[in-house]
Coordinates of C-alpha atoms in Angstrom, one line a residue:
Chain A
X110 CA 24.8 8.6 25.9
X111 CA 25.6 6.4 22.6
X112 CA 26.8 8.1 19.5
X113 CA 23.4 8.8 17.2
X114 CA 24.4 5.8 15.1
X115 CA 25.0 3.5 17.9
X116 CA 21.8 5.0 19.4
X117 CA 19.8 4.1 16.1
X118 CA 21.7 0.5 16.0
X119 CA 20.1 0.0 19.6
X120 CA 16.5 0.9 18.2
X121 CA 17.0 -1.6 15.3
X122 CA 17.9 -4.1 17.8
X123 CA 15.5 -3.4 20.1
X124 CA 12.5 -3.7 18.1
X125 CA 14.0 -6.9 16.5
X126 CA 13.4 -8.3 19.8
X127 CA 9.6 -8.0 20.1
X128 CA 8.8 -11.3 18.1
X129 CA 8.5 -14.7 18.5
X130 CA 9.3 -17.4 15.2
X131 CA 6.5 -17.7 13.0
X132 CA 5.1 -14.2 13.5
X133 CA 3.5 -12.7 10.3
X134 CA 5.0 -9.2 10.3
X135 CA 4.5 -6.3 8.0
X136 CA 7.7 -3.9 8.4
X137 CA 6.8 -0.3 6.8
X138 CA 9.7 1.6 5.1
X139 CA 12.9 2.9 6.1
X140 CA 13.8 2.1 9.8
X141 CA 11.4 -0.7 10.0
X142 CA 12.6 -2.5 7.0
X143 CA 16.3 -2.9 9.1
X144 CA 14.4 -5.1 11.7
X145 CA 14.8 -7.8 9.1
X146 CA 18.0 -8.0 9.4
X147 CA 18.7 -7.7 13.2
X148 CA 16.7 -11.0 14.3
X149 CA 18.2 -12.6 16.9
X150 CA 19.5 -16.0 16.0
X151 CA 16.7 -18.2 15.3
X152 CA 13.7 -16.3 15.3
X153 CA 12.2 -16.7 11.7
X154 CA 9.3 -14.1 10.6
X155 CA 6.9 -14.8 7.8
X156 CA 7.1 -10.7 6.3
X157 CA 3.9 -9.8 4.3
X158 CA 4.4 -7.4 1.7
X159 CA 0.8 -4.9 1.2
X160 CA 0.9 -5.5 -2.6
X161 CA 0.4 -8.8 -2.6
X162 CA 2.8 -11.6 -1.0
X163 CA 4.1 -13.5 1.8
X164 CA 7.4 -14.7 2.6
X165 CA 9.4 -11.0 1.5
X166 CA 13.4 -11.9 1.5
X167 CA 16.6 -10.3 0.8
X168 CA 16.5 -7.8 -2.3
X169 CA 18.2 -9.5 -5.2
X170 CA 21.7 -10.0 -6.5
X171 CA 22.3 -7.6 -9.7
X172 CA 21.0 -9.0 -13.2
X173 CA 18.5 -11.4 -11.1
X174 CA 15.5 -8.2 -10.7
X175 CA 12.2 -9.6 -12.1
X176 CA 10.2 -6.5 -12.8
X177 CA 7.1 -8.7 -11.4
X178 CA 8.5 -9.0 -7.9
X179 CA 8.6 -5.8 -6.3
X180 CA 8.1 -4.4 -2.1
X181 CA 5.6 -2.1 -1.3
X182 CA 8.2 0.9 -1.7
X183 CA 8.3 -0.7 -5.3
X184 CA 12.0 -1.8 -4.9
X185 CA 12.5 -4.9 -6.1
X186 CA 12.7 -7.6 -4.4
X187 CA 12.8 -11.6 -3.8
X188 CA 9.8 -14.2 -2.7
X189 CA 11.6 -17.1 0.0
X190 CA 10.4 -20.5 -0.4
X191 CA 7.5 -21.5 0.9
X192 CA 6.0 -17.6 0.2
X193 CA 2.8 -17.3 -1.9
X194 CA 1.1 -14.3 -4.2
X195 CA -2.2 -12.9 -3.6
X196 CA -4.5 -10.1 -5.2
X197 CA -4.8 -6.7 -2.8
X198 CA -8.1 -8.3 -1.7
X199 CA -6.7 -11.0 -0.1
X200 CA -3.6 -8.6 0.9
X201 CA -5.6 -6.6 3.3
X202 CA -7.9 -9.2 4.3
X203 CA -5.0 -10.5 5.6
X204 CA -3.7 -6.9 6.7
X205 CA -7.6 -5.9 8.2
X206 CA -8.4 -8.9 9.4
X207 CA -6.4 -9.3 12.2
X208 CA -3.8 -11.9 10.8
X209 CA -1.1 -9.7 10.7
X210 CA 0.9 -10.4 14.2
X211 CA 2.7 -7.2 14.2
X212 CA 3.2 -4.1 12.3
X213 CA 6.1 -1.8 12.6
X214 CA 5.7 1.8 11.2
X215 CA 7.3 5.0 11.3
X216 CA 5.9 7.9 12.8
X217 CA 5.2 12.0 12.5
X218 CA 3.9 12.3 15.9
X219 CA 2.1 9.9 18.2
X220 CA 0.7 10.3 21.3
X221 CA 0.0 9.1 25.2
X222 CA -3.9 7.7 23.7
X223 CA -1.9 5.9 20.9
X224 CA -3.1 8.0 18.3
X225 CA -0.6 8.2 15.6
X226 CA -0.3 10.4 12.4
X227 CA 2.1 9.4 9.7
X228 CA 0.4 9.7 6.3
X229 CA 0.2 13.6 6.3
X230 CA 1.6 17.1 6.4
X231 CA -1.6 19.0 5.4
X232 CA -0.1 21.8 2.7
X233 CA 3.4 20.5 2.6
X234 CA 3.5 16.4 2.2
X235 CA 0.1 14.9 0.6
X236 CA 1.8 11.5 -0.8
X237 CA -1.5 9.9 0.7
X238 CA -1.8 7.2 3.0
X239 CA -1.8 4.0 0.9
X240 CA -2.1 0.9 3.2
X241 CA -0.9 2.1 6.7
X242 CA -4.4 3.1 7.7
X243 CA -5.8 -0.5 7.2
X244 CA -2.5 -2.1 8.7
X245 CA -2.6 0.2 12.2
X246 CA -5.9 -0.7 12.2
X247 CA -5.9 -4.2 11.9
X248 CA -2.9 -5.6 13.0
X249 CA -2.8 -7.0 16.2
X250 CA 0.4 -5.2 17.4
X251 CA 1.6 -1.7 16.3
X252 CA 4.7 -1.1 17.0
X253 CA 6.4 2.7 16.2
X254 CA 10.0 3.0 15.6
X255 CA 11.4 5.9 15.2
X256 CA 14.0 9.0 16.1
X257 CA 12.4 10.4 19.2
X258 CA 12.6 13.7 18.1
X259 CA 11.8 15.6 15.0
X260 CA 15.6 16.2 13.3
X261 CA 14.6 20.1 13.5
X262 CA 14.4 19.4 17.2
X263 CA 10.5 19.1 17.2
X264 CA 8.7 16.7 19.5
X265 CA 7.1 13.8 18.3
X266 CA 6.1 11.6 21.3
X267 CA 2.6 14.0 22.1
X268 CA 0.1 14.4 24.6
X269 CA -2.1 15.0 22.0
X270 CA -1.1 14.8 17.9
X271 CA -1.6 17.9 15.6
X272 CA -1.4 16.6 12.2
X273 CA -4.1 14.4 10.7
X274 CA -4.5 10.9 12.2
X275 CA -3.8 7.6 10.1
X276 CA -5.7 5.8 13.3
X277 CA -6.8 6.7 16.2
X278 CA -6.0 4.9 19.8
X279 CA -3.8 1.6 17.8
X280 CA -0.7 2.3 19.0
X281 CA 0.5 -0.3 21.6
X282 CA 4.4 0.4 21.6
X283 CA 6.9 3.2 20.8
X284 CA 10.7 2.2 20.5
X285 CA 12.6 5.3 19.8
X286 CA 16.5 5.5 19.9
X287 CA 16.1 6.7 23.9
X288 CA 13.7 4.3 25.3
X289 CA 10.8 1.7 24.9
X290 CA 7.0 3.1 26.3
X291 CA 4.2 1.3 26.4
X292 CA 0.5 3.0 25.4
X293 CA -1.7 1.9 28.3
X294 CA -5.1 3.4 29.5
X295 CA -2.8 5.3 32.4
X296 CA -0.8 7.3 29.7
X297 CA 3.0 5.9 28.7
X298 CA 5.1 3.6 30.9
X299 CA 8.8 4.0 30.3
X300 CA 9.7 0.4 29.8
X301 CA 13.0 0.7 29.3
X302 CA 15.9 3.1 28.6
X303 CA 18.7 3.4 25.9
X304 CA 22.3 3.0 27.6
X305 CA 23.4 5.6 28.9
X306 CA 20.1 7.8 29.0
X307 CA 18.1 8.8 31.8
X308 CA 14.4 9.0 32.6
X309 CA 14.9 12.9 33.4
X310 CA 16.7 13.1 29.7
X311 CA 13.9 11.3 27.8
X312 CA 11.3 13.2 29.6
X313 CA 12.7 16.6 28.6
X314 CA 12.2 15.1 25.0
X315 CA 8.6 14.2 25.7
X316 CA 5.6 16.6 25.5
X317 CA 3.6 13.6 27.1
X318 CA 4.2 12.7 30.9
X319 CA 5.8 9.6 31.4
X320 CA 5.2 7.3 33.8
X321 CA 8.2 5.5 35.8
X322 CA 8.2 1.4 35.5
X323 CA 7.5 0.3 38.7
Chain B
X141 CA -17.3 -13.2 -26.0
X142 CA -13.4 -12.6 -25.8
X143 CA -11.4 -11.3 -28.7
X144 CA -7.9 -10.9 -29.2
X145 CA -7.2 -7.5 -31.1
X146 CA -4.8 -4.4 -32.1
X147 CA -3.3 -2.3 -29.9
X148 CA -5.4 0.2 -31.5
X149 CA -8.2 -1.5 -31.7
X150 CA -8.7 -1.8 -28.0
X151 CA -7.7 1.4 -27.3
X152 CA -10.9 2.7 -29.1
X153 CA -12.6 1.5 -26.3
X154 CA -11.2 4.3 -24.3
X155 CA -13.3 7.9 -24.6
X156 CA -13.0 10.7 -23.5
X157 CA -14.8 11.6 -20.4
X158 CA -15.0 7.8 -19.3
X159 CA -14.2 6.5 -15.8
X160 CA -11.3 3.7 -16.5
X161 CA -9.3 1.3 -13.5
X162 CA -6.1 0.7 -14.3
X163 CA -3.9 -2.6 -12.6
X164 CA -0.5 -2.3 -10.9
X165 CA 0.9 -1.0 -7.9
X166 CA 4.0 1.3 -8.9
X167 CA 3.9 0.4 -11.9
X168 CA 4.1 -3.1 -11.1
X169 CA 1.4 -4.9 -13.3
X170 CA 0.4 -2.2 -14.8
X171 CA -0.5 -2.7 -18.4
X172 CA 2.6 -0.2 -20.2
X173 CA 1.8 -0.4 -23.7
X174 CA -1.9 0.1 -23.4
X175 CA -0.9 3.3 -20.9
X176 CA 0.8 4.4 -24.2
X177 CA -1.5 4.3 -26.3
X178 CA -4.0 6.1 -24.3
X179 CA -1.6 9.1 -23.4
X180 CA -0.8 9.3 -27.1
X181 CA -3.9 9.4 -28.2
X182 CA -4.2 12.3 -26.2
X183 CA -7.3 11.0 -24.6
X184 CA -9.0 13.7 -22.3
X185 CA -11.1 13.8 -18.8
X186 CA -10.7 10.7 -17.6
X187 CA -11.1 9.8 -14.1
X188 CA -8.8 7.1 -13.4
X189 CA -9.6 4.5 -10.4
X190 CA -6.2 3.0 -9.6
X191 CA -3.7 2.4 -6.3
X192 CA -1.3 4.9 -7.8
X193 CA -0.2 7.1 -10.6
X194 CA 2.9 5.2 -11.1
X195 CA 6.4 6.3 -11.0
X196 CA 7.3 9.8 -13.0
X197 CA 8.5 8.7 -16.5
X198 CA 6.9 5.6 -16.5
X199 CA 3.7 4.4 -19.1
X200 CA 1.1 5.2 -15.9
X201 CA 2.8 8.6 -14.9
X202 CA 2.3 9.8 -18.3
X203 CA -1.4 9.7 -18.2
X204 CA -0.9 12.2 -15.4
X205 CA 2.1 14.2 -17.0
X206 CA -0.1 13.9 -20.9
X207 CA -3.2 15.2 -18.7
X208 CA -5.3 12.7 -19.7
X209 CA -7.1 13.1 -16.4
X210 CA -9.1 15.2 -14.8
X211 CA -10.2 13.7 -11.3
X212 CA -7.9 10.6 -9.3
X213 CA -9.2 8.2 -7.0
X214 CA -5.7 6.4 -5.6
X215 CA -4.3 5.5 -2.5
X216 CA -0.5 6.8 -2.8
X217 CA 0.7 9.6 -5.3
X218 CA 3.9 10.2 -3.4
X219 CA 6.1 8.1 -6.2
X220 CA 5.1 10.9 -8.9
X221 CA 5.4 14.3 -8.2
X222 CA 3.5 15.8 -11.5
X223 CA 0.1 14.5 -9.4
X224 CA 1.2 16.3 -6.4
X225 CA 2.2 19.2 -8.1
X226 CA -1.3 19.4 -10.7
X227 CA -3.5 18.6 -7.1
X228 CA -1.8 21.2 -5.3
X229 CA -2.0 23.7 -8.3
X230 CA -5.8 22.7 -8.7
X231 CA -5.8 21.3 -12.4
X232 CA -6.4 17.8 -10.9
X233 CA -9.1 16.5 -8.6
X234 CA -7.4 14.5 -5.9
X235 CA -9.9 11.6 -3.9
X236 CA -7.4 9.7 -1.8
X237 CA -8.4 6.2 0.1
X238 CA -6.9 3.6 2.0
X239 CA -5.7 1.3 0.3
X240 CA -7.8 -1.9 1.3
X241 CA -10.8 0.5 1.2
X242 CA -10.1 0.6 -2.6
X243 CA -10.0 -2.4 -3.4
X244 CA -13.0 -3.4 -1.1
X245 CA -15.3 -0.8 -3.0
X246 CA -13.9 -2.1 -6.4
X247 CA -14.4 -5.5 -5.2
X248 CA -18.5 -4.7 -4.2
X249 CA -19.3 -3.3 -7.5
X250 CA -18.3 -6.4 -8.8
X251 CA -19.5 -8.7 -6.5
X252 CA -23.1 -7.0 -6.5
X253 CA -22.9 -5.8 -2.8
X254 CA -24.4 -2.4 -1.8
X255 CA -21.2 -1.6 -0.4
X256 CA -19.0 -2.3 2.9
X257 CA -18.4 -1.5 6.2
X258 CA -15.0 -1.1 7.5
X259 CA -13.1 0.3 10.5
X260 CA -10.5 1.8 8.7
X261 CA -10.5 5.5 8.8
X262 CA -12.6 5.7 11.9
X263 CA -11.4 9.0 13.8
X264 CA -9.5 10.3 10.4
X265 CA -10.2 12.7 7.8
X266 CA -11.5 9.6 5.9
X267 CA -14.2 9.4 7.9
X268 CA -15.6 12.6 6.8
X269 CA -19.3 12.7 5.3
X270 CA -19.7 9.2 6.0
X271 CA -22.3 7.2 7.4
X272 CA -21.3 5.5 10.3
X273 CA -22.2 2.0 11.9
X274 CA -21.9 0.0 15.3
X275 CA -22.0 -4.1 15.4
X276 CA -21.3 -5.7 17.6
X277 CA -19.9 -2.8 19.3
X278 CA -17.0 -1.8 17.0
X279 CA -17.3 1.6 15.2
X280 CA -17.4 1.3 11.1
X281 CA -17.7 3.4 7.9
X282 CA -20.2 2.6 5.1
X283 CA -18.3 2.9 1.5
X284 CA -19.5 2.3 -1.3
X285 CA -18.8 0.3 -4.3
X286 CA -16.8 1.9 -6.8
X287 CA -17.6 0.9 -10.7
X288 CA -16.0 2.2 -14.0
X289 CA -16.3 1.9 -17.8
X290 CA -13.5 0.3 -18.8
X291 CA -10.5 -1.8 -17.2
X292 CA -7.2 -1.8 -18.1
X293 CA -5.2 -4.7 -17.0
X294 CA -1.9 -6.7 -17.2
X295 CA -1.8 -10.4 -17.2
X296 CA 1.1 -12.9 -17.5
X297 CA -0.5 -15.6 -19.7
X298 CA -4.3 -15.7 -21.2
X299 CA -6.3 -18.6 -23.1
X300 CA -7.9 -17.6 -26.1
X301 CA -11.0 -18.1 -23.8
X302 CA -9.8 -14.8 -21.9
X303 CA -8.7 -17.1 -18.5
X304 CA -6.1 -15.0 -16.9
X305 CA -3.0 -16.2 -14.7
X306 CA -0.8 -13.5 -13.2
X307 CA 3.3 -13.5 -11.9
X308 CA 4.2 -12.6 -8.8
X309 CA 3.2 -9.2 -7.3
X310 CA 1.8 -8.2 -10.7
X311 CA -1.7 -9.4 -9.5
X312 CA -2.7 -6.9 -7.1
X313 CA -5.7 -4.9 -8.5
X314 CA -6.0 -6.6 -11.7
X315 CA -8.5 -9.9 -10.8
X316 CA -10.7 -7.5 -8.6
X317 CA -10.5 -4.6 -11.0
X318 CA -12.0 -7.2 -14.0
X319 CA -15.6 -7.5 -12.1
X320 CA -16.0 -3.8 -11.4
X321 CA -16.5 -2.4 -14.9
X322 CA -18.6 -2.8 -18.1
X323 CA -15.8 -3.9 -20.4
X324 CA -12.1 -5.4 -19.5
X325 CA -9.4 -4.8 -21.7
X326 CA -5.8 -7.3 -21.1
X327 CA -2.5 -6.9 -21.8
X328 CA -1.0 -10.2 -22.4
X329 CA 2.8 -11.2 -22.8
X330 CA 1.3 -14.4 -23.7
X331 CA -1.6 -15.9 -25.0
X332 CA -2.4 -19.6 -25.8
X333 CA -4.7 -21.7 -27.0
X334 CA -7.9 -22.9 -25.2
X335 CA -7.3 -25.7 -22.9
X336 CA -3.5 -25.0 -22.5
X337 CA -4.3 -23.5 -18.8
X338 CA -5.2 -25.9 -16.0
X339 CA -8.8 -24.9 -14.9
X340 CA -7.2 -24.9 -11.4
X341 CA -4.8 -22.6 -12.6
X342 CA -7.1 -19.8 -13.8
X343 CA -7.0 -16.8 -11.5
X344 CA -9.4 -14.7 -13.4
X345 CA -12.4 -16.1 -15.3
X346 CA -12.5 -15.8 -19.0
X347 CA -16.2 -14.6 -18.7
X348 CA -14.7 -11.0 -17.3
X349 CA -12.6 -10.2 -20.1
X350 CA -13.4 -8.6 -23.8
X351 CA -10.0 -8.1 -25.3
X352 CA -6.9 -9.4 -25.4
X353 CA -3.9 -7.6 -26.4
X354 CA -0.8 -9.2 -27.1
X355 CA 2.6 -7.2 -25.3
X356 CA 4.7 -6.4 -28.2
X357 CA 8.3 -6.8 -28.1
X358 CA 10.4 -3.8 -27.2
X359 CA 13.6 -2.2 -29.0
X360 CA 14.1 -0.9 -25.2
X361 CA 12.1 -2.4 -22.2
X362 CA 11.1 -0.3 -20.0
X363 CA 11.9 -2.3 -16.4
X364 CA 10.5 -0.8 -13.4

């Protein structure tokens, strides 16, 4: 098996792949927001930002911040050519109503229905779920990327989830630093495998049964 | 009719007890110096309609922090602790929505609509106590519009005839937030005369607003 940074590099990589030029994409925080930068030559994304824009590029050089243009972790950040600002109306019409080609979020757990739970740790983390409800709902892909397990060990990929939902049955694909599964009304097909891991290997990682690629 | 007036002025406006909306997304079009004034008046009981509580330190965090408020309708308080630490304590009254929930129920009370129905929150917590409808066979949630006494709101430039244009990602709430309430207050960083703003250019009526407030220049600005 990869090193764990080699491992994560291949996630990054992997997910990078799932889109086609012109996709609108809405990339949530932290291993998402890499995706960006892994596009394979050619492939040009139009990234919508929740609070208001389209057209999200590189974060700025130093001294060139405007206070005005900020992401949705409220980092600061640049608006390409040919982007264009909108109210939070308009930002989840876009988000809810179904324009949004693919969204790529992090998970707590998610599981073989693609029920996914991200927003929530009911008595420990309450930051609330600000717009990933409306953006697993209504985009038209939702993809999770994440660690496969919890960095205490903990499962993630479920049968069922345990913490509060942020949606329930959106999930259409899980890329996680050992493999690629698919959420289909049969329960998770193993797609694919990170090199150098088996199917046995991401199994014993899984609380949900997987189901071979045929 | 719009007025341009004080700092103080327009912050007279603001009573105890009222419901007030508040612009900006972390902080980001959120009208500072009117935050201010409201924390330092010491203004009590509020309950503050806005996408979040800002970023600790900042002008919206202190409304929070100053305990200006004593029930929060937001989306995300994750970017200020002191609201996670008063909810969790129980001094402050927590209502948490999605965020294009929010500004849908903001944007009904404004628009005169009885409210709306949307699938997000279906099979969450949100969905709790809520009436539920089926058209067209999809599964939604009846919310309803969400009104409040007074705005305040950020703007980039104003006419004298209260048309507001925004910059950048400062626009989120603000243009929806100015229908939902009974009287809109706007901080300005610039204001001109009437007829200096292309009519196409306008992204908020003039016929929403009530004051104008002009952004004062700062020994220390406060980016972020």
């Amino acid at each position: 098996m990869l090193d764990k940074e080699a491992r994560m590099e291949w996630l990054v990589n992997r997910v990078a792949q799932e889109f086609k030029s012109g996709d609108v994409v809405n990339l949530g925080i932290g291993i998402p927001t890499k995706v960006a930068n892994a596009l394979p030559e050619g492939i040009k994304l139009i990234l919508q930002s929740e609070n208001g824009y389209l057209g999200v590029g590189p974060a700025p050089e130093t001294g060139k911040e405007d206070p005005d243009t900020v992401n949705a972790g409220g980092q600061y950040a640049t608006i390409l050519p040919g982007g264009c600002c909108f109210d939070s109306a308009m930002s989840f019409a876009i988000i809810r109503g179904g324009h949004v080609d693919a969204t790529v979020l992090g998970a707590l757990q998610v599981d073989e229905e693609g029920n996914l739970a991200n927003w929530m740790i009911p008595g420990k983390i309450v930051p609330g779920m600000g717009g990933a409800m409306d953006l697993v709902v209504g985009a038209r892909r939702v993809i999770v990327a994440m660690e496969h397990t919890a960095k205490n060990g903990g499962l993630k990929v479920l049968k069922k989830c345990t913490l509060p939902l942020t949606a329930s049955k959106q999930v259409n694909l899980i890329i996680t630093d050992m493999g690629v599964m698919e959420v289909t009304s049969k329960g998770l097909i193993l797609r694919e495998l990170a090199p150098g891991v088996s199917f046995e290997e991401v199994q014993a990682c899984t609380e949900a049964s997987l189901i071979r690629q045929e | 009719m719009v007025q341009v007036v004080s700092l103080e002025e327009a912050i007279s406006k603001v009573q105890n007890g009222m419901t007030i909306m508040v612009g900006g997304f972390i902080g980001c079009g959120a009208p500072d110096q009117l935050l201010d004034a409201v924390s330092q008046k010491g203004i009590k009981e509020l309950t503050l309609i806005a996408n979040d509580t800002g970023i600790l330190g900042d002008a919206m965090s202190q409304l929070i922090v100053k305990r200006c408020v004593s029930k929060l309708i937001a989306t995300h308080i994750g970017t200020n602790k002191e609201t996670g630490r008063q909810m969790t304590e129980g001094e402050l009254e927590v209502k948490l929505v999605p965020q294009g929930t929010l500004v849908e129920q903001i944007r009904a009370a404004g628009a005169g609509l009885g409210g709306i129905l949307t699938p997000t929150g279906i099979g969450t917590i949100v969905e709790e106590g809520k009436q539920k409808f089926v058209a067209n066979g999809t599964e939604y949630l009846l919310e309803l519009p969400l009104g409040a006494n007074v705005a305040l709101l950020k703007a980039y430039k104003a006419d004298k005839a209260g048309n507001l244009v925004y910059h950048r990602a400062a626009r989120n709430f603000n243009p929806i937030m100015a229908m939902a309430v009974d009287f809109v207050i706007a901080q300005v960083d610039q204001i001109v005369e009437v007829g200096e703003i292309d009519p196409d250019e306008v992204m908020t009526p003039g016929i929403f607003i009530d004051y104008l407030v002009q952004k004062q220049p700062r020994e220390v600005s406060d980016v972020g």
